[in-house]
Amino acid sequence: MTDLKLQVIPLGGLGEFGMNITAIRYGEDIIVVDCGMMFPDAELLGVDLVMPDLTFLKENQAQVRAVILTHGHEDHIGAVPYFLSEIDVPVYGTAFTLALVERRLEEYDLEKEPRLIKVKPKQAIAVGPFKIEFIHVTHSIVSAVALAITTPLGVIIHTGDFKVDPTPTDNELFDLHTLADYGKRGVLLLLSDSTNSDRPGYTESERAVRPRMEEVFSRSENRILVSCFSSSIHRIQLVLDLAEEYGRRVAVIGRSMVSVTEIAHAHGLLSIPDGILLRPQDVMGLAREKVAILVSGTQGEPMSALSRVAVDNHKHISVDKGDTVVLSSRIIPGNEKAIFRMIDHMSRRGADVMYGSMNPPLHVSGHGSVEEMKLVLNLVRPRYFMPIHGEYRQLTKHARLAEHLRFAGLEETFIMDTGDVLEFDHHGARKAGKVTVGHVCIDSGSVEDVVQEMVIRDRRLLSEDGIVLPIIAINRNTGKLESPPEIVMRGFQTGEDGPAFLDAARQLVIKTLEGSNHEEKTDWGVMKEKIRADLKRHIVKQTSKRPLIMPVILEV
Amino acid sequence: MTDLKLQVIPLGGLGEFGMNITAIRYGEDIIVVDCGMMFPDAELLGVDLVMPDLTFLKENQAQVRAVILTHGHEDHIGAVPYFLSEIDVPVYGTAFTLALVERRLEEYDLEKEPRLIKVKPKQAIAVGPFKIEFIHVTHSIVSAVALAITTPLGVIIHTGDFKVDPTPTDNELFDLHTLADYGKRGVLLLLSDSTNSDRPGYTESERAVRPRMEEVFSRSENRILVSCFSSSIHRIQLVLDLAEEYGRRVAVIGRSMVSVTEIAHAHGLLSIPDGILLRPQDVMGLAREKVAILVSGTQGEPMSALSRVAVDNHKHISVDKGDTVVLSSRIIPGNEKAIFRMIDHMSRRGADVMYGSMNPPLHVSGHGSVEEMKLVLNLVRPRYFMPIHGEYRQLTKHARLAEHLRFAGLEETFIMDTGDVLEFDHHGARKAGKVTVGHVCIDSGSVEDVVQEMVIRDRRLLSEDGIVLPIIAINRNTGKLESPPEIVMRGFQTGEDGPAFLDAARQLVIKTLEGSNHEEKTDWGVMKEKIRADLKRHIVKQTSKRPLIMPVILEV
């Protein structure tokens, strides 16, 4: 019998929303499960993306053997390029998941060719002392898996994200049998998705969205716009199917929607009826009752396709009286204001905007509710349980749930924070210290529809390039500037020609404002983002510096 | 027959959330229905309150006869002090509504004694050419009324805020009979609350909250903290009743909760069992299972009592393992992040925090859903209909609802914006131009628990005093300053001793940071608010100026 210890170390995603990444170490071998990013809070000004701090893995670089991915959502794969730029190991995942990783990798310029290794559900691989079996689960994205990781000290089940959909639209059921098998043979530790632990009951099947969507297609006499997360292949398939049935052609709008649709189609995961696709530039030329539009931007992101359509600032598409707009997605907390503003813009144009809770629903969650969590706990019946994926309140609720079940054999539940180490040996499990974790903030340098080189820089470096605060006083009613914009700079060197540089920056802000329509001008979120993007392009070009740019808008 | 015209002019609350105020003019007589304020967007930096622009009423000051209030929520009465400081007319409302107005008036120093005139449901008053009858409605606040305003051109029904609660906890039913009477005799125009026009079905009765709350009281073995809106007298009564039943004493925490409770009690609207109240300073000395605490701050406002309890920074109260915290309120869009952060802080302390949707519910809305709106439309059956109280999307949905009902006699529905004029004469109704409307931003000068003089100043004046931007780089993990704070000033004159002033300001920011605990330091919302409040006090004292203060926190 060996004295080696097994450690499970969440490096992101616990006590925070997004950025899921977990290290599992046995002796001197580490595997990393998932490698996600998060989108920054509005409060985190001047930053595009947030990645996990990889200090712990870099310090133990020689031990890291592989990254294992559960599915292709950004909070599970978004930091893979950043990871590979630091640590070169093979990446395992399903074909579709890896295709989404490749799409992200195209924006980077890595020194070494990435090693992406495709796996399939029911397949098992060996990495160092670990045997890893992939188990198909149902989720809002296709090709999602859970992991059964056999270690010398016992089996770890990592659910990834899941719901238990009894009637998935692609008929690919959650492989509960394999999960049950592991449970029967004995599981050391369960790591299970806590996202919806505050929702009672069962999450509705993806199929539940069809009746509402069908009603829209059957009664609408004008254009139909459907917005969903671009990775919701099931939802996109539904729109394509209904469009064919009701004699409409479909335009796909928005960079992420277009590319994910192409990838899913190339992998045989999306069936596109012949001749149904319509080029965006042809939409306005076709009869209104013959068109459906799939458009990205459900969260009201200021520069997204749907936000631009809402303020009539999209190249090809506009919303008119009688059109129906369906927001088939949830509202991510923090985005309410931006989303409701977008809905109001479209309502003012006369569109019937469908959003929020309805019965039948416009959207169903991809995460299981309390009853599904109980099912997984009862099937796996682990000795130890660690809720993952969620803020502290969700982890706590999931932990309580497990303790209420009191199934035979559960010895202890660990509510862990990102960075806490859970250690196992032959005597049992315990928390054993902390490792370095944190957030690395990224300035992407990319603007929607203009793919540029993505620059990985941390926030500390960014602020070494200084800070630029454009201060703009806008009259809310007229949308006009009340005084010339002020540009405040700190720690940012413009070179010799300071006053001229400032003046050019000021002119640029004025130009950005003048180039915006009334609705944009009175929408602070949009204006801040436009000013930031335009100034950034200008400053990088003029000085090759990347200061933090934080527009301050005063309403007067 | 006269040629005089009747005009209905929303001056706030349409196409925006809050700040409800409507002018009704016949010939040369104007009455104003409600006079509310709104809370500013997080994006509207450096502002405490937002009031309606009263330009239109000031220009027609000689015609303004009275303000008529429907109920005591801030979005209906909050701007009365500001209004009276500009235009001195009598204010009519129920006794409780006026008591809440008086509480606000105490913070101001008006030149003339306000004329507050109490009315009761079923009473009618005459103001110029208008006869106004008050009709009892059910809502989340007690003593709420709708108005039947008889004009020479016909009757206008203004619902105020309402739900149709069939089993109100105080047994005071919505006076549907009077509403039906008016409907039978003929109504020219209905103005009806649109807040919940995107919610199908019926809103549950206030009584529906009891089972869940009773469950909390019956099973909790430790302290119980209940947070609700301070004006929710029904909810406060429920907590007092359950506390008595289950042998707990009740402490009331938070300035607004204390004062509204006192007012309701003084008006006989709240029955407080003898000896049940407990002083906040005695809470921690009593056995945990003998205490219930009513606390304000459901929206996670950074300086509120509950937010301070959550980060263990309240004078008298703390939350410990096993305590139950009930958030008996809705989440106002835009506040999600702050609320969830507060919940996480309390979960980390081991409290069981109950929030969000549950069945039975923790909270029910005070506004009627679609079926209740239909009932009112069918009872009143007006010739013209104008949805009020809501963003454009809610007004649109309410308008569609009315058109789908197709009851006999509905000639036209008007979706109006704040500032639009709806004009009536013997020929009918039409939109007729716009009047000046807008937002007046207020710097209150008050900090929770320290009532200071409230200064009415508009944003333009504020920005004439300049702008102060403290820039602070905090390390998210350690909560420590990464570099000395920067203070950027624009258009703000510090007097002769500029460098010393700057240095003092810098020291003050450092002191504020050092005086905060780890949880506060890593909670940007709290830190911004604390720095703003402390710097404001310092700057006003030193310079008598009131610049806009907008802390910028960089996470590094």
PDB file of N, CA, C and O in Angstrom, chain B residues 192-235:
ATOM      1  N   SER B 192     -54.242  53.018 -15.964  1.00  0.00           N
ATOM      2  CA  SER B 192     -54.135  51.833 -15.117  1.00  0.00           C
ATOM      3  C   SER B 192     -52.700  51.310 -15.044  1.00  0.00           C
ATOM      4  O   SER B 192     -51.958  51.316 -16.032  1.00  0.00           O
ATOM      5  N   ASP B 193     -52.349  50.872 -13.856  1.00  0.00           N
ATOM      6  CA  ASP B 193     -51.018  50.367 -13.483  1.00  0.00           C
ATOM      7  C   ASP B 193     -50.576  49.206 -14.386  1.00  0.00           C
ATOM      8  O   ASP B 193     -51.238  48.178 -14.458  1.00  0.00           O
ATOM      9  N   SER B 194     -49.418  49.339 -15.043  1.00  0.00           N
ATOM     10  CA  SER B 194     -48.957  48.334 -16.001  1.00  0.00           C
ATOM     11  C   SER B 194     -47.785  47.506 -15.481  1.00  0.00           C
ATOM     12  O   SER B 194     -47.244  46.677 -16.228  1.00  0.00           O
ATOM     13  N   THR B 195     -47.398  47.709 -14.240  1.00  0.00           N
ATOM     14  CA  THR B 195     -46.152  47.122 -13.723  1.00  0.00           C
ATOM     15  C   THR B 195     -45.986  45.640 -14.070  1.00  0.00           C
ATOM     16  O   THR B 195     -44.936  45.217 -14.518  1.00  0.00           O
ATOM     17  N   ASN B 196     -47.045  44.858 -13.843  1.00  0.00           N
ATOM     18  CA  ASN B 196     -46.927  43.405 -14.052  1.00  0.00           C
ATOM     19  C   ASN B 196     -47.593  42.921 -15.333  1.00  0.00           C
ATOM     20  O   ASN B 196     -48.042  41.767 -15.393  1.00  0.00           O
ATOM     21  N   SER B 197     -47.654  43.749 -16.358  1.00  0.00           N
ATOM     22  CA  SER B 197     -48.381  43.334 -17.561  1.00  0.00           C
ATOM     23  C   SER B 197     -47.679  42.207 -18.306  1.00  0.00           C
ATOM     24  O   SER B 197     -48.229  41.654 -19.248  1.00  0.00           O
ATOM     25  N   ASP B 198     -46.447  41.868 -17.876  1.00  0.00           N
ATOM     26  CA  ASP B 198     -45.825  40.687 -18.495  1.00  0.00           C
ATOM     27  C   ASP B 198     -45.972  39.442 -17.609  1.00  0.00           C
ATOM     28  O   ASP B 198     -45.324  38.429 -17.860  1.00  0.00           O
ATOM     29  N   ARG B 199     -46.858  39.503 -16.581  1.00  0.00           N
ATOM     30  CA  ARG B 199     -47.093  38.315 -15.765  1.00  0.00           C
ATOM     31  C   ARG B 199     -48.482  37.752 -16.002  1.00  0.00           C
ATOM     32  O   ARG B 199     -49.477  38.417 -15.716  1.00  0.00           O
ATOM     33  N   PRO B 200     -48.552  36.514 -16.481  1.00  0.00           N
ATOM     34  CA  PRO B 200     -49.866  35.913 -16.722  1.00  0.00           C
ATOM     35  C   PRO B 200     -50.577  35.625 -15.401  1.00  0.00           C
ATOM     36  O   PRO B 200     -49.967  35.630 -14.333  1.00  0.00           O
ATOM     37  N   GLY B 201     -51.870  35.375 -15.466  1.00  0.00           N
ATOM     38  CA  GLY B 201     -52.634  34.914 -14.309  1.00  0.00           C
ATOM     39  C   GLY B 201     -52.912  35.995 -13.282  1.00  0.00           C
ATOM     40  O   GLY B 201     -53.013  37.177 -13.620  1.00  0.00           O
ATOM     41  N   TYR B 202     -53.082  35.551 -12.050  1.00  0.00           N
ATOM     42  CA  TYR B 202     -53.389  36.414 -10.914  1.00  0.00           C
ATOM     43  C   TYR B 202     -52.184  36.510  -9.991  1.00  0.00           C
ATOM     44  O   TYR B 202     -51.477  35.524  -9.800  1.00  0.00           O
ATOM     45  N   THR B 203     -51.966  37.659  -9.403  1.00  0.00           N
ATOM     46  CA  THR B 203     -50.972  37.779  -8.341  1.00  0.00           C
ATOM     47  C   THR B 203     -51.551  37.147  -7.076  1.00  0.00           C
ATOM     48  O   THR B 203     -52.728  37.329  -6.782  1.00  0.00           O
ATOM     49  N   GLU B 204     -50.725  36.403  -6.360  1.00  0.00           N
ATOM     50  CA  GLU B 204     -51.230  35.755  -5.152  1.00  0.00           C
ATOM     51  C   GLU B 204     -51.561  36.767  -4.061  1.00  0.00           C
ATOM     52  O   GLU B 204     -50.975  37.843  -3.991  1.00  0.00           O
ATOM     53  N   SER B 205     -52.472  36.385  -3.215  1.00  0.00           N
ATOM     54  CA  SER B 205     -52.868  37.239  -2.089  1.00  0.00           C
ATOM     55  C   SER B 205     -51.701  37.427  -1.127  1.00  0.00           C
ATOM     56  O   SER B 205     -50.859  36.546  -0.969  1.00  0.00           O
ATOM     57  N   GLU B 206     -51.682  38.562  -0.468  1.00  0.00           N
ATOM     58  CA  GLU B 206     -50.690  38.814   0.582  1.00  0.00           C
ATOM     59  C   GLU B 206     -50.706  37.683   1.621  1.00  0.00           C
ATOM     60  O   GLU B 206     -49.680  37.322   2.195  1.00  0.00           O
ATOM     61  N   ARG B 207     -51.880  37.087   1.813  1.00  0.00           N
ATOM     62  CA  ARG B 207     -52.027  36.008   2.785  1.00  0.00           C
ATOM     63  C   ARG B 207     -51.183  34.772   2.424  1.00  0.00           C
ATOM     64  O   ARG B 207     -50.887  33.948   3.297  1.00  0.00           O
ATOM     65  N   ALA B 208     -50.802  34.654   1.151  1.00  0.00           N
ATOM     66  CA  ALA B 208     -50.041  33.491   0.695  1.00  0.00           C
ATOM     67  C   ALA B 208     -48.646  33.415   1.311  1.00  0.00           C
ATOM     68  O   ALA B 208     -47.987  32.371   1.254  1.00  0.00           O
ATOM     69  N   VAL B 209     -48.199  34.519   1.887  1.00  0.00           N
ATOM     70  CA  VAL B 209     -46.853  34.536   2.459  1.00  0.00           C
ATOM     71  C   VAL B 209     -46.815  33.837   3.824  1.00  0.00           C
ATOM     72  O   VAL B 209     -45.787  33.344   4.263  1.00  0.00           O
ATOM     73  N   ARG B 210     -47.992  33.786   4.475  1.00  0.00           N
ATOM     74  CA  ARG B 210     -48.020  33.273   5.845  1.00  0.00           C
ATOM     75  C   ARG B 210     -47.488  31.836   6.001  1.00  0.00           C
ATOM     76  O   ARG B 210     -46.669  31.577   6.895  1.00  0.00           O
ATOM     77  N   PRO B 211     -47.917  30.885   5.153  1.00  0.00           N
ATOM     78  CA  PRO B 211     -47.458  29.499   5.373  1.00  0.00           C
ATOM     79  C   PRO B 211     -45.931  29.368   5.393  1.00  0.00           C
ATOM     80  O   PRO B 211     -45.364  28.701   6.252  1.00  0.00           O
ATOM     81  N   ARG B 212     -45.284  30.022   4.450  1.00  0.00           N
ATOM     82  CA  ARG B 212     -43.821  29.911   4.390  1.00  0.00           C
ATOM     83  C   ARG B 212     -43.191  30.545   5.628  1.00  0.00           C
ATOM     84  O   ARG B 212     -42.265  29.994   6.236  1.00  0.00           O
ATOM     85  N   MET B 213     -43.697  31.706   5.996  1.00  0.00           N
ATOM     86  CA  MET B 213     -43.118  32.408   7.139  1.00  0.00           C
ATOM     87  C   MET B 213     -43.386  31.605   8.421  1.00  0.00           C
ATOM     88  O   MET B 213     -42.527  31.530   9.301  1.00  0.00           O
ATOM     89  N   GLU B 214     -44.563  30.997   8.466  1.00  0.00           N
ATOM     90  CA  GLU B 214     -44.902  30.193   9.649  1.00  0.00           C
ATOM     91  C   GLU B 214     -43.962  28.992   9.747  1.00  0.00           C
ATOM     92  O   GLU B 214     -43.514  28.619  10.838  1.00  0.00           O
ATOM     93  N   GLU B 215     -43.655  28.404   8.613  1.00  0.00           N
ATOM     94  CA  GLU B 215     -42.719  27.275   8.596  1.00  0.00           C
ATOM     95  C   GLU B 215     -41.365  27.699   9.182  1.00  0.00           C
ATOM     96  O   GLU B 215     -40.752  26.955   9.959  1.00  0.00           O
ATOM     97  N   VAL B 216     -40.910  28.891   8.808  1.00  0.00           N
ATOM     98  CA  VAL B 216     -39.638  29.395   9.332  1.00  0.00           C
ATOM     99  C   VAL B 216     -39.699  29.504  10.859  1.00  0.00           C
ATOM    100  O   VAL B 216     -38.823  29.020  11.569  1.00  0.00           O
ATOM    101  N   PHE B 217     -40.778  30.112  11.344  1.00  0.00           N
ATOM    102  CA  PHE B 217     -40.900  30.291  12.793  1.00  0.00           C
ATOM    103  C   PHE B 217     -41.049  28.964  13.524  1.00  0.00           C
ATOM    104  O   PHE B 217     -40.561  28.792  14.629  1.00  0.00           O
ATOM    105  N   SER B 218     -41.725  28.009  12.878  1.00  0.00           N
ATOM    106  CA  SER B 218     -41.973  26.763  13.602  1.00  0.00           C
ATOM    107  C   SER B 218     -40.741  25.865  13.649  1.00  0.00           C
ATOM    108  O   SER B 218     -40.569  25.102  14.571  1.00  0.00           O
ATOM    109  N   ARG B 219     -39.840  25.967  12.660  1.00  0.00           N
ATOM    110  CA  ARG B 219     -38.716  25.042  12.674  1.00  0.00           C
ATOM    111  C   ARG B 219     -37.377  25.652  13.092  1.00  0.00           C
ATOM    112  O   ARG B 219     -36.432  24.927  13.395  1.00  0.00           O
ATOM    113  N   SER B 220     -37.281  26.993  13.117  1.00  0.00           N
ATOM    114  CA  SER B 220     -35.990  27.595  13.417  1.00  0.00           C
ATOM    115  C   SER B 220     -35.643  27.477  14.898  1.00  0.00           C
ATOM    116  O   SER B 220     -36.463  27.731  15.770  1.00  0.00           O
ATOM    117  N   GLU B 221     -34.412  27.084  15.159  1.00  0.00           N
ATOM    118  CA  GLU B 221     -33.964  26.971  16.546  1.00  0.00           C
ATOM    119  C   GLU B 221     -32.973  28.066  16.908  1.00  0.00           C
ATOM    120  O   GLU B 221     -32.356  28.045  17.964  1.00  0.00           O
ATOM    121  N   ASN B 222     -32.796  29.004  15.986  1.00  0.00           N
ATOM    122  CA  ASN B 222     -31.873  30.097  16.243  1.00  0.00           C
ATOM    123  C   ASN B 222     -32.545  31.412  15.887  1.00  0.00           C
ATOM    124  O   ASN B 222     -33.765  31.468  15.758  1.00  0.00           O
ATOM    125  N   ARG B 223     -31.728  32.447  15.725  1.00  0.00           N
ATOM    126  CA  ARG B 223     -32.301  33.748  15.382  1.00  0.00           C
ATOM    127  C   ARG B 223     -32.979  33.717  14.015  1.00  0.00           C
ATOM    128  O   ARG B 223     -32.547  33.003  13.118  1.00  0.00           O
ATOM    129  N   ILE B 224     -34.016  34.538  13.881  1.00  0.00           N
ATOM    130  CA  ILE B 224     -34.674  34.716  12.579  1.00  0.00           C
ATOM    131  C   ILE B 224     -34.551  36.185  12.203  1.00  0.00           C
ATOM    132  O   ILE B 224     -34.922  37.060  12.989  1.00  0.00           O
ATOM    133  N   LEU B 225     -34.003  36.449  11.023  1.00  0.00           N
ATOM    134  CA  LEU B 225     -33.967  37.818  10.514  1.00  0.00           C
ATOM    135  C   LEU B 225     -34.898  37.885   9.306  1.00  0.00           C
ATOM    136  O   LEU B 225     -34.779  37.064   8.393  1.00  0.00           O
ATOM    137  N   VAL B 226     -35.820  38.841   9.315  1.00  0.00           N
ATOM    138  CA  VAL B 226     -36.693  39.012   8.160  1.00  0.00           C
ATOM    139  C   VAL B 226     -36.467  40.400   7.597  1.00  0.00           C
ATOM    140  O   VAL B 226     -36.525  41.394   8.318  1.00  0.00           O
ATOM    141  N   SER B 227     -36.185  40.450   6.298  1.00  0.00           N
ATOM    142  CA  SER B 227     -36.043  41.741   5.653  1.00  0.00           C
ATOM    143  C   SER B 227     -37.145  41.905   4.632  1.00  0.00           C
ATOM    144  O   SER B 227     -37.414  40.996   3.852  1.00  0.00           O
ATOM    145  N   CYS B 228     -37.828  43.035   4.679  1.00  0.00           N
ATOM    146  CA  CYS B 228     -38.829  43.344   3.656  1.00  0.00           C
ATOM    147  C   CYS B 228     -38.773  44.849   3.412  1.00  0.00           C
ATOM    148  O   CYS B 228     -38.039  45.559   4.091  1.00  0.00           O
ATOM    149  N   PHE B 229     -39.508  45.320   2.415  1.00  0.00           N
ATOM    150  CA  PHE B 229     -39.562  46.766   2.211  1.00  0.00           C
ATOM    151  C   PHE B 229     -40.170  47.384   3.478  1.00  0.00           C
ATOM    152  O   PHE B 229     -41.103  46.829   4.053  1.00  0.00           O
ATOM    153  N   SER B 230     -39.635  48.512   3.912  1.00  0.00           N
ATOM    154  CA  SER B 230     -40.071  49.061   5.191  1.00  0.00           C
ATOM    155  C   SER B 230     -41.532  49.503   5.129  1.00  0.00           C
ATOM    156  O   SER B 230     -42.190  49.605   6.157  1.00  0.00           O
ATOM    157  N   SER B 231     -42.059  49.723   3.949  1.00  0.00           N
ATOM    158  CA  SER B 231     -43.460  50.141   3.847  1.00  0.00           C
ATOM    159  C   SER B 231     -44.431  48.957   3.817  1.00  0.00           C
ATOM    160  O   SER B 231     -45.638  49.147   3.762  1.00  0.00           O
ATOM    161  N   SER B 232     -43.911  47.732   3.855  1.00  0.00           N
ATOM    162  CA  SER B 232     -44.779  46.547   3.804  1.00  0.00           C
ATOM    163  C   SER B 232     -45.395  46.273   5.172  1.00  0.00           C
ATOM    164  O   SER B 232     -45.014  45.322   5.860  1.00  0.00           O
ATOM    165  N   ILE B 233     -46.346  47.077   5.539  1.00  0.00           N
ATOM    166  CA  ILE B 233     -46.948  46.979   6.873  1.00  0.00           C
ATOM    167  C   ILE B 233     -47.591  45.603   7.085  1.00  0.00           C
ATOM    168  O   ILE B 233     -47.475  45.012   8.162  1.00  0.00           O
ATOM    169  N   HIS B 234     -48.239  45.067   6.058  1.00  0.00           N
ATOM    170  CA  HIS B 234     -48.850  43.737   6.163  1.00  0.00           C
ATOM    171  C   HIS B 234     -47.798  42.695   6.562  1.00  0.00           C
ATOM    172  O   HIS B 234     -48.035  41.823   7.384  1.00  0.00           O
ATOM    173  N   ARG B 235     -46.659  42.774   5.931  1.00  0.00           N
ATOM    174  CA  ARG B 235     -45.585  41.805   6.137  1.00  0.00           C
ATOM    175  C   ARG B 235     -45.006  41.962   7.543  1.00  0.00           C
ATOM    176  O   ARG B 235     -44.707  40.988   8.232  1.00  0.00           O
TER     177      ARG B 235
END
